[in-house]
Tab-separated table of C-alpha atoms in Angstrom:
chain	number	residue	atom	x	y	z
N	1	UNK	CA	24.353	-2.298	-41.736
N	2	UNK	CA	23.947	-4.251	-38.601
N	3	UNK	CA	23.594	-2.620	-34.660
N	4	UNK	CA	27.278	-4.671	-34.019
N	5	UNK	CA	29.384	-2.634	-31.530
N	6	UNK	CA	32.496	-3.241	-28.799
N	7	UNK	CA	31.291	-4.454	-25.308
N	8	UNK	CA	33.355	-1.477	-23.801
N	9	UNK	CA	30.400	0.725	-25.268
N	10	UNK	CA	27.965	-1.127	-22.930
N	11	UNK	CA	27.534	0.155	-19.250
N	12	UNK	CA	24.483	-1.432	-16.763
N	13	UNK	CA	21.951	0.117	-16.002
N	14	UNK	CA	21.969	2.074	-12.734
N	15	UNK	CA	18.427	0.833	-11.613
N	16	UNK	CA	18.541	-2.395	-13.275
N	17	UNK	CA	22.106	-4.346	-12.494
N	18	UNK	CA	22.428	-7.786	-13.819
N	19	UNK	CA	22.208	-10.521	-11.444
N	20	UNK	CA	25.892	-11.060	-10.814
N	21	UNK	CA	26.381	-7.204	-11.023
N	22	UNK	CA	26.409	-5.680	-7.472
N	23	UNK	CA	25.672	-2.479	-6.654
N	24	UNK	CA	27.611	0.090	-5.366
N	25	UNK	CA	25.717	2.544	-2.363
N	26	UNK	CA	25.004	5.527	-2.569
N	27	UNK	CA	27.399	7.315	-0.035
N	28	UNK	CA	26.239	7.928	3.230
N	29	UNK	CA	24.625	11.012	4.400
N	30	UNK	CA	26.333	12.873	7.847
N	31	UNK	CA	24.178	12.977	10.477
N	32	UNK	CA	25.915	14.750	13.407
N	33	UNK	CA	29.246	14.125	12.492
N	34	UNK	CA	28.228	10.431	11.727
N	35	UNK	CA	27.543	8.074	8.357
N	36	UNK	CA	24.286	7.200	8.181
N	37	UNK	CA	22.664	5.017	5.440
N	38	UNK	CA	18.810	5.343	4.756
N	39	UNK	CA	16.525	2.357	6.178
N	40	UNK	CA	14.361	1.178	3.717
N	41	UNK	CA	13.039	-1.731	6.319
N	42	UNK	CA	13.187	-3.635	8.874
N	43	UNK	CA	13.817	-7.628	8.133
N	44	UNK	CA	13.849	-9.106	11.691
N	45	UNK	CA	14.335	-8.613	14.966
N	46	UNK	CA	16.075	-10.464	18.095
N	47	UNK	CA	17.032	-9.863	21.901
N	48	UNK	CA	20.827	-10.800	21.800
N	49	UNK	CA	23.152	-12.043	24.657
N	50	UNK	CA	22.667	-12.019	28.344
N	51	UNK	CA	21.776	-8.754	28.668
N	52	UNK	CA	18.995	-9.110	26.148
N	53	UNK	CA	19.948	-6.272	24.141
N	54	UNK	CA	17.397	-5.552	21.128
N	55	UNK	CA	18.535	-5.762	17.348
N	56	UNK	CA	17.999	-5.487	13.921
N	57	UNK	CA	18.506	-7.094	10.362
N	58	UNK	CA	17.436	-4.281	8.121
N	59	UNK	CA	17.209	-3.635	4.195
N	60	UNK	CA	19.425	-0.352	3.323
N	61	UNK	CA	18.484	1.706	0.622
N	62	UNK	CA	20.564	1.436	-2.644
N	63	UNK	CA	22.439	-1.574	-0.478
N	64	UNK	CA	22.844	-4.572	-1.654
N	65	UNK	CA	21.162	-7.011	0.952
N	66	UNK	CA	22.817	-7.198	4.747
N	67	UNK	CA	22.586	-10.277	7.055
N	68	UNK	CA	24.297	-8.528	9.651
N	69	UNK	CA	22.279	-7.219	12.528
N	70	UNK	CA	22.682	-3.717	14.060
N	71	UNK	CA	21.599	-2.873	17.853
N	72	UNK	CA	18.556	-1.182	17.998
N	73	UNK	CA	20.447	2.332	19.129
N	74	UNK	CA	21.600	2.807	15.440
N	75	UNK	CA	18.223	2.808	14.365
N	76	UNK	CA	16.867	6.267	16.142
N	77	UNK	CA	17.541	8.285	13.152
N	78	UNK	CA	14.528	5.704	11.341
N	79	UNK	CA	11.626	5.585	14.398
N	80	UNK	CA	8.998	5.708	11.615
N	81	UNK	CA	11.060	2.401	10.483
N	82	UNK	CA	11.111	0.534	13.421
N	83	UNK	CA	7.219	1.901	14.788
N	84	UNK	CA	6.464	0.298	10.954
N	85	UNK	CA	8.215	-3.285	11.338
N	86	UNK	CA	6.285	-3.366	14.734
N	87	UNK	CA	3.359	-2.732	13.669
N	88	UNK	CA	3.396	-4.948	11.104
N	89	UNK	CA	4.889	-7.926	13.248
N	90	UNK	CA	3.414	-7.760	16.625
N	91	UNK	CA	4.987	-11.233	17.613
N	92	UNK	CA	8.739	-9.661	17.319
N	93	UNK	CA	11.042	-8.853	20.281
N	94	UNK	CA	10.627	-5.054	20.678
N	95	UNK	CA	10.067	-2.221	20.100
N	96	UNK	CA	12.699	-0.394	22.091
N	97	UNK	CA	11.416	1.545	25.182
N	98	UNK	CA	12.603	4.463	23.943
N	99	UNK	CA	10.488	4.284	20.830
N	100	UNK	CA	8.028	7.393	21.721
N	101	UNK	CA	10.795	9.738	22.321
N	102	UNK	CA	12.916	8.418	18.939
N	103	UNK	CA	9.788	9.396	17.004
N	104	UNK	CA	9.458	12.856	19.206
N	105	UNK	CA	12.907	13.928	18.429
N	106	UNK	CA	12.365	13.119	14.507
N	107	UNK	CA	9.184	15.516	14.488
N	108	UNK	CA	10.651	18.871	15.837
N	109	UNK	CA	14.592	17.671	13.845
N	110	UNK	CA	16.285	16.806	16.806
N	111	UNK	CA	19.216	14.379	17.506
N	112	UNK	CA	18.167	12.117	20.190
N	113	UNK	CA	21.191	11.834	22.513
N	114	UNK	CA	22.229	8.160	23.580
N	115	UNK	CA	20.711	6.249	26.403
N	116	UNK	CA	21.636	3.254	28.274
N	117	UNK	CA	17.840	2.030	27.543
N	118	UNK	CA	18.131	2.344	23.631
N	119	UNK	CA	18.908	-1.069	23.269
N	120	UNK	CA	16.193	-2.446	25.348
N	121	UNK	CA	13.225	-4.006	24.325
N	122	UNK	CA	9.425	-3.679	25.572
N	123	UNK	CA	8.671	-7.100	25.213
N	124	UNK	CA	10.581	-10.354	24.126
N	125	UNK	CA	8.308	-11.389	21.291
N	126	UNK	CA	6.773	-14.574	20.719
N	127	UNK	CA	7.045	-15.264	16.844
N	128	UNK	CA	9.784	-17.022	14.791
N	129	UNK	CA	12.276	-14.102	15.147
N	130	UNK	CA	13.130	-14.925	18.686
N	131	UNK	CA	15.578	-17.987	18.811
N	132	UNK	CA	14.189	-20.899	20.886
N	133	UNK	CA	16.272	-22.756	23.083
N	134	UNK	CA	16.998	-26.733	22.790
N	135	UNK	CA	17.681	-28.852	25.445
């Protein structure tokens, strides 16, 4: 007798997909009406445009990975996150100035209403995630 079988039998693993498998998310939770995806972490962060406005590559849980990069506003549901990736690279543009009351909100379960500040940035970093300009 030998263990011989049909690949339609086989499925992949949940937590271990090949390679060239990807995954598919988990669906997003609603958060005030809204998708929202978990944050696993921060990747990087930049100031953006003329205005300056702070954002974020981040790794999504369950997500396969995500060059794209978010403003900083769609992060307020994930302060602990974002106070995290600061601490851990001081050099980064950031945090955003609204930081303190992101993290506030979070501890008494509170939606932090938008602000025209959420998207701005305490300091412009000094490290190798802001871009440098050539002349």
């Amino acid at each position: 007798m030998t263990n011989l079988f049909h690949a339609d039998r086989l499925r992949k693993a949940d937590d271990n997909p090949l390679p060239q498998q990807t995954q598919t998310p988990p669906p997003p939770e609603e958060i005030n009406g809204k998708p929202e995806f978990e944050v696993e972490q921060i990747e990087q962060a930049r100031l953006n445009g003329r205005h300056k406005k702070l954002q974020y590559q981040a790794k999504w849980r369950g997500c396969d990975p995500d060059e794209t990069w978010y403003s900083a506003a769609n992060f307020k549901n994930a302060p602990i996150v974002v106070e995290r990736f600061h601490t851990e690279h001081p050099e980064a543009p950031g945090p955003p100035v609204r930081l303190q009351e992101w993290i506030r909100a979070a501890a008494i379960d509170e939606i932090d209403e938008d602000h025209p500040d959420d998207n701005k940035a305490e300091k412009a970093g000094t490290g190798p995630t802001r871009k440098k300009r050539h002349l």
